[in-house]
Protein backbone atom coordinates (compact mmCIF):
# COMPACT_ATOMS: atom_id res chain seq x y z
CA UNK A 1 0.00 0.00 0.00
CA UNK A 2 1.26 3.46 -0.86
CA UNK A 3 2.08 5.71 2.04
CA UNK A 4 -0.40 8.37 0.91
CA UNK A 5 -3.17 5.75 0.79
CA UNK A 6 -2.35 4.57 4.29
CA UNK A 7 -2.35 8.14 5.57
CA UNK A 8 -5.65 8.84 3.86
CA UNK A 9 -7.32 5.77 5.39
CA UNK A 10 -6.41 6.45 9.01
CA UNK A 11 -8.50 9.64 9.49
CA UNK A 12 -11.37 8.06 7.55
CA UNK A 13 -11.48 5.12 9.97
CA UNK A 14 -11.33 7.46 12.93
CA UNK A 15 -14.24 9.37 11.49
CA UNK A 16 -16.39 6.29 10.89
CA UNK A 17 -16.06 5.24 14.51
CA UNK A 18 -16.60 8.82 15.59
CA UNK A 19 -19.88 9.20 13.70
CA UNK A 20 -21.07 5.80 14.91
CA UNK A 21 -20.13 6.48 18.47
CA UNK A 22 -21.25 10.08 18.77
CA UNK A 23 -24.21 10.23 16.45
CA UNK A 24 -26.79 11.71 18.78
CA UNK A 25 -29.70 9.44 19.59
CA UNK A 26 -32.06 12.07 18.23
CA UNK A 27 -30.63 11.55 14.74
CA UNK A 28 -31.98 7.99 14.85
CA UNK A 29 -35.47 9.24 15.49
CA UNK A 30 -35.20 12.54 13.69
CA UNK A 31 -38.61 13.75 12.56
CA UNK A 32 -37.93 14.48 8.91
CA UNK A 33 -41.17 16.33 8.29
CA UNK A 34 -40.27 18.62 11.15
CA UNK A 35 -36.75 18.94 9.75
CA UNK A 36 -37.98 19.73 6.25
CA UNK A 37 -38.42 23.24 4.86
CA UNK A 38 -36.16 26.19 4.27
CA UNK A 39 -32.80 26.60 6.02
CA UNK A 40 -30.11 29.23 5.79
CA UNK A 41 -26.54 27.93 5.67
CA UNK A 42 -24.71 30.21 8.06
CA UNK A 43 -21.29 28.58 8.09
CA UNK A 44 -19.36 25.98 6.12
CA UNK A 45 -16.14 24.06 6.51
CA UNK A 46 -15.11 22.08 3.46
CA UNK A 47 -12.00 20.43 2.08
CA UNK A 48 -13.34 20.86 -1.50
CA UNK A 49 -10.79 23.09 -3.23
CA UNK A 50 -12.31 26.07 -5.01
CA UNK A 51 -15.81 25.55 -3.63
CA UNK A 52 -16.13 29.05 -2.19
CA UNK A 53 -15.61 32.28 -4.15
CA UNK A 54 -13.25 35.04 -3.02
CA UNK A 55 -13.99 36.39 0.44
CA UNK A 56 -15.74 39.54 -0.83
CA UNK A 57 -18.17 37.47 -2.94
CA UNK A 58 -19.30 35.08 -0.21
CA UNK A 59 -22.95 34.98 0.82
CA UNK A 60 -25.28 32.93 2.97
CA UNK A 61 -26.17 29.57 1.46
CA UNK A 62 -29.56 27.90 1.73
CA UNK A 63 -31.14 24.49 1.63
CA UNK A 64 -34.68 23.35 0.99
CA UNK A 65 -35.43 19.88 2.36
CA UNK A 66 -38.56 17.94 1.44
CA UNK A 67 -39.67 14.44 2.33
CA UNK A 68 -40.19 13.00 -1.13
CA UNK A 69 -41.62 9.66 0.00
CA UNK A 70 -40.79 7.50 3.02
CA UNK A 71 -37.04 7.03 3.12
CA UNK A 72 -36.41 9.63 0.41
CA UNK A 73 -35.48 13.28 0.66
CA UNK A 74 -35.41 15.94 -2.01
CA UNK A 75 -32.70 18.42 -1.15
CA UNK A 76 -31.94 21.70 -2.90
CA UNK A 77 -28.79 23.55 -1.96
CA UNK A 78 -27.98 27.07 -3.12
CA UNK A 79 -24.53 28.52 -2.73
CA UNK A 80 -22.53 31.47 -3.90
CA UNK A 81 -19.74 29.85 -5.92
CA UNK A 82 -16.82 31.28 -7.89
CA UNK A 83 -19.11 31.55 -10.96
CA UNK A 84 -22.01 33.09 -9.04
CA UNK A 85 -25.07 31.83 -7.23
CA UNK A 86 -25.77 28.18 -8.07
CA UNK A 87 -28.40 25.77 -6.88
CA UNK A 88 -28.56 22.04 -7.22
CA UNK A 89 -31.35 19.58 -6.48
CA UNK A 90 -30.87 15.93 -5.64
CA UNK A 91 -33.03 13.06 -4.40
CA UNK A 92 -31.42 11.07 -1.61
CA UNK A 93 -32.29 7.63 -0.30
CA UNK A 94 -31.96 6.54 3.29
CA UNK A 95 -29.55 3.80 4.21
CA UNK A 96 -31.47 0.71 5.34
CA UNK A 97 -29.91 0.63 8.77
CA UNK A 98 -28.42 4.00 9.55
CA UNK A 99 -29.80 7.55 9.51
CA UNK A 100 -27.73 8.50 6.47
CA UNK A 101 -29.08 9.62 3.10
CA UNK A 102 -27.18 9.25 -0.16
CA UNK A 103 -27.24 9.21 -3.96
CA UNK A 104 -23.89 7.88 -5.07
CA UNK A 105 -24.77 8.22 -8.78
CA UNK A 106 -25.09 11.98 -8.23
CA UNK A 107 -21.91 12.11 -6.17
CA UNK A 108 -23.56 12.35 -2.75
CA UNK A 109 -21.95 9.70 -0.57
CA UNK A 110 -23.72 10.70 2.61
CA UNK A 111 -25.79 13.36 4.30
CA UNK A 112 -25.89 13.01 8.07
CA UNK A 113 -27.61 15.30 10.52
CA UNK A 114 -25.18 15.21 13.42
CA UNK A 115 -27.28 17.32 15.72
CA UNK A 116 -30.40 19.48 15.60
CA UNK A 117 -33.14 21.04 17.67
CA UNK A 118 -35.05 21.96 14.46
CA UNK A 119 -34.05 25.65 14.76
CA UNK A 120 -30.44 24.87 13.87
CA UNK A 121 -28.67 21.76 12.57
CA UNK A 122 -25.18 20.48 12.02
CA UNK A 123 -25.12 18.68 8.70
CA UNK A 124 -22.19 16.57 7.60
CA UNK A 125 -22.00 16.06 3.85
CA UNK A 126 -19.69 13.64 2.08
CA UNK A 127 -19.38 14.22 -1.67
CA UNK A 128 -17.32 12.64 -4.42
CA UNK A 129 -17.32 9.97 -7.06
CA UNK A 130 -15.44 6.67 -6.96
CA UNK A 131 -12.11 7.33 -5.22
CA UNK A 132 -12.60 11.04 -4.55
CA UNK A 133 -13.89 12.09 -1.15
CA UNK A 134 -14.76 15.56 0.02
CA UNK A 135 -16.17 16.36 3.40
CA UNK A 136 -18.13 19.42 4.43
CA UNK A 137 -19.74 20.50 7.64
CA UNK A 138 -22.65 22.91 7.30
CA UNK A 139 -24.38 24.95 9.97
CA UNK A 140 -28.08 25.21 9.12
CA UNK A 141 -30.29 27.78 10.79
CA UNK A 142 -33.96 28.67 10.32
CA UNK A 143 -32.98 32.32 10.68
CA UNK A 144 -30.31 34.36 8.95
CA UNK A 145 -28.32 34.44 12.19
CA UNK A 146 -27.10 31.70 14.50
CA UNK A 147 -26.87 31.35 18.23
CA UNK A 148 -23.54 31.45 19.98
CA UNK A 149 -24.03 27.85 21.17
CA UNK A 150 -24.74 26.45 17.71
CA UNK A 151 -21.69 28.27 16.34
CA UNK A 152 -19.61 26.87 19.15
CA UNK A 153 -20.85 23.34 18.41
CA UNK A 154 -20.06 23.90 14.72
CA UNK A 155 -16.48 24.92 15.54
CA UNK A 156 -16.00 22.04 17.99
CA UNK A 157 -17.21 19.59 15.33
CA UNK A 158 -14.91 21.18 12.72
CA UNK A 159 -12.08 20.40 15.09
CA UNK A 160 -13.08 16.73 15.38
CA UNK A 161 -13.45 16.48 11.59
CA UNK A 162 -10.10 18.24 11.09
CA UNK A 163 -11.73 21.05 9.16
CA UNK A 164 -10.92 23.91 11.52
CA UNK A 165 -8.69 25.73 9.03
CA UNK A 166 -11.43 25.59 6.41
CA UNK A 167 -14.21 26.90 8.66
CA UNK A 168 -15.90 30.00 7.29
CA UNK A 169 -18.75 32.02 8.72
CA UNK A 170 -20.63 33.37 5.73
CA UNK A 171 -21.48 37.09 5.38
CA UNK A 172 -25.14 37.93 6.02
CA UNK A 173 -26.07 38.58 2.39
CA UNK A 174 -29.23 36.59 1.63
CA UNK A 175 -29.48 37.36 -2.11
CA UNK A 176 -28.35 33.87 -3.16
CA UNK A 177 -30.20 32.04 -0.36
CA UNK A 178 -33.50 33.66 -1.32
CA UNK A 179 -33.37 32.30 -4.87
CA UNK A 180 -34.74 29.01 -3.48
CA UNK A 181 -37.33 30.40 -1.04
CA UNK A 182 -40.40 28.15 -1.23
C1 LIG B 1 -43.29 15.19 13.15
O1 LIG B 1 -43.40 16.56 12.86
C2 LIG B 1 -44.64 16.91 12.28
C3 LIG B 1 -44.55 18.37 11.83
O2 LIG B 1 -44.06 19.19 12.86
C4 LIG B 1 -45.75 16.66 13.29
O3 LIG B 1 -47.00 17.00 12.75
C5 LIG B 1 -45.73 15.17 13.69
O4 LIG B 1 -46.66 14.93 14.70
C6 LIG B 1 -44.34 14.75 14.16
N1 LIG B 1 -44.31 13.30 14.32
C7 LIG B 1 -43.88 12.71 15.42
C8 LIG B 1 -43.87 11.23 15.40
O5 LIG B 1 -43.51 13.35 16.39
C1 LIG C 1 -32.50 38.72 8.58
O1 LIG C 1 -33.85 38.40 8.57
C2 LIG C 1 -34.68 39.39 9.16
C3 LIG C 1 -36.07 38.82 9.28
O2 LIG C 1 -36.45 38.11 8.14
C4 LIG C 1 -34.61 40.65 8.29
O3 LIG C 1 -35.43 41.66 8.81
C5 LIG C 1 -33.17 41.12 8.25
O4 LIG C 1 -33.02 42.22 7.38
C6 LIG C 1 -32.23 40.00 7.81
N1 LIG C 1 -30.86 40.43 8.02
C7 LIG C 1 -29.96 40.46 7.05
C8 LIG C 1 -28.61 40.98 7.45
O5 LIG C 1 -30.18 40.07 5.91
XYZ file of C-alpha atoms in Angstrom, residues 47-171:
125
model
C -12.000 20.431 2.077
C -13.337 20.856 -1.496
C -10.793 23.086 -3.232
C -12.309 26.073 -5.008
C -15.812 25.553 -3.626
C -16.134 29.055 -2.193
C -15.611 32.279 -4.147
C -13.248 35.039 -3.018
C -13.991 36.392 0.442
C -15.742 39.545 -0.825
C -18.171 37.471 -2.938
C -19.298 35.077 -0.212
C -22.954 34.977 0.820
C -25.278 32.929 2.974
C -26.175 29.569 1.461
C -29.562 27.901 1.731
C -31.143 24.492 1.632
C -34.682 23.347 0.992
C -35.435 19.883 2.361
C -38.558 17.939 1.440
C -39.668 14.438 2.327
C -40.195 12.999 -1.134
C -41.619 9.658 -0.002
C -40.785 7.501 3.019
C -37.038 7.028 3.122
C -36.409 9.631 0.414
C -35.484 13.276 0.662
C -35.412 15.936 -2.009
C -32.702 18.418 -1.153
C -31.936 21.699 -2.903
C -28.789 23.546 -1.958
C -27.982 27.073 -3.122
C -24.530 28.524 -2.730
C -22.531 31.474 -3.899
C -19.744 29.851 -5.921
C -16.817 31.282 -7.891
C -19.107 31.546 -10.963
C -22.006 33.086 -9.044
C -25.073 31.827 -7.226
C -25.766 28.184 -8.073
C -28.398 25.773 -6.883
C -28.564 22.042 -7.219
C -31.351 19.578 -6.476
C -30.868 15.931 -5.639
C -33.031 13.061 -4.402
C -31.419 11.069 -1.611
C -32.288 7.631 -0.298
C -31.958 6.540 3.287
C -29.549 3.803 4.206
C -31.468 0.710 5.343
C -29.910 0.632 8.768
C -28.419 4.002 9.553
C -29.796 7.550 9.508
C -27.725 8.497 6.473
C -29.081 9.620 3.103
C -27.178 9.255 -0.164
C -27.245 9.212 -3.964
C -23.894 7.878 -5.070
C -24.769 8.224 -8.785
C -25.087 11.976 -8.235
C -21.913 12.111 -6.166
C -23.563 12.345 -2.748
C -21.954 9.698 -0.566
C -23.717 10.699 2.607
C -25.787 13.363 4.297
C -25.886 13.014 8.068
C -27.614 15.305 10.516
C -25.183 15.208 13.424
C -27.280 17.318 15.719
C -30.398 19.480 15.600
C -33.140 21.038 17.672
C -35.048 21.961 14.456
C -34.052 25.645 14.763
C -30.442 24.868 13.869
C -28.667 21.764 12.574
C -25.175 20.485 12.016
C -25.120 18.679 8.698
C -22.189 16.570 7.597
C -22.002 16.065 3.847
C -19.691 13.639 2.076
C -19.376 14.223 -1.667
C -17.325 12.643 -4.417
C -17.320 9.968 -7.062
C -15.436 6.674 -6.963
C -12.114 7.326 -5.217
C -12.599 11.035 -4.554
C -13.890 12.088 -1.149
C -14.759 15.560 0.022
C -16.171 16.364 3.398
C -18.125 19.418 4.435
C -19.737 20.496 7.645
C -22.650 22.907 7.303
C -24.380 24.954 9.967
C -28.077 25.207 9.116
C -30.291 27.778 10.786
C -33.958 28.666 10.315
C -32.983 32.318 10.675
C -30.308 34.356 8.945
C -28.324 34.445 12.194
C -27.097 31.705 14.499
C -26.872 31.352 18.230
C -23.540 31.446 19.982
C -24.031 27.854 21.171
C -24.737 26.450 17.712
C -21.693 28.270 16.337
C -19.609 26.867 19.153
C -20.846 23.340 18.408
C -20.058 23.896 14.723
C -16.477 24.925 15.536
C -15.995 22.036 17.987
C -17.209 19.590 15.335
C -14.908 21.179 12.721
C -12.079 20.402 15.094
C -13.078 16.725 15.379
C -13.449 16.483 11.586
C -10.098 18.238 11.087
C -11.734 21.052 9.163
C -10.916 23.913 11.522
C -8.687 25.731 9.028
C -11.432 25.592 6.412
C -14.214 26.896 8.663
C -15.904 30.001 7.288
C -18.751 32.016 8.722
C -20.631 33.368 5.728
C -21.478 37.092 5.377
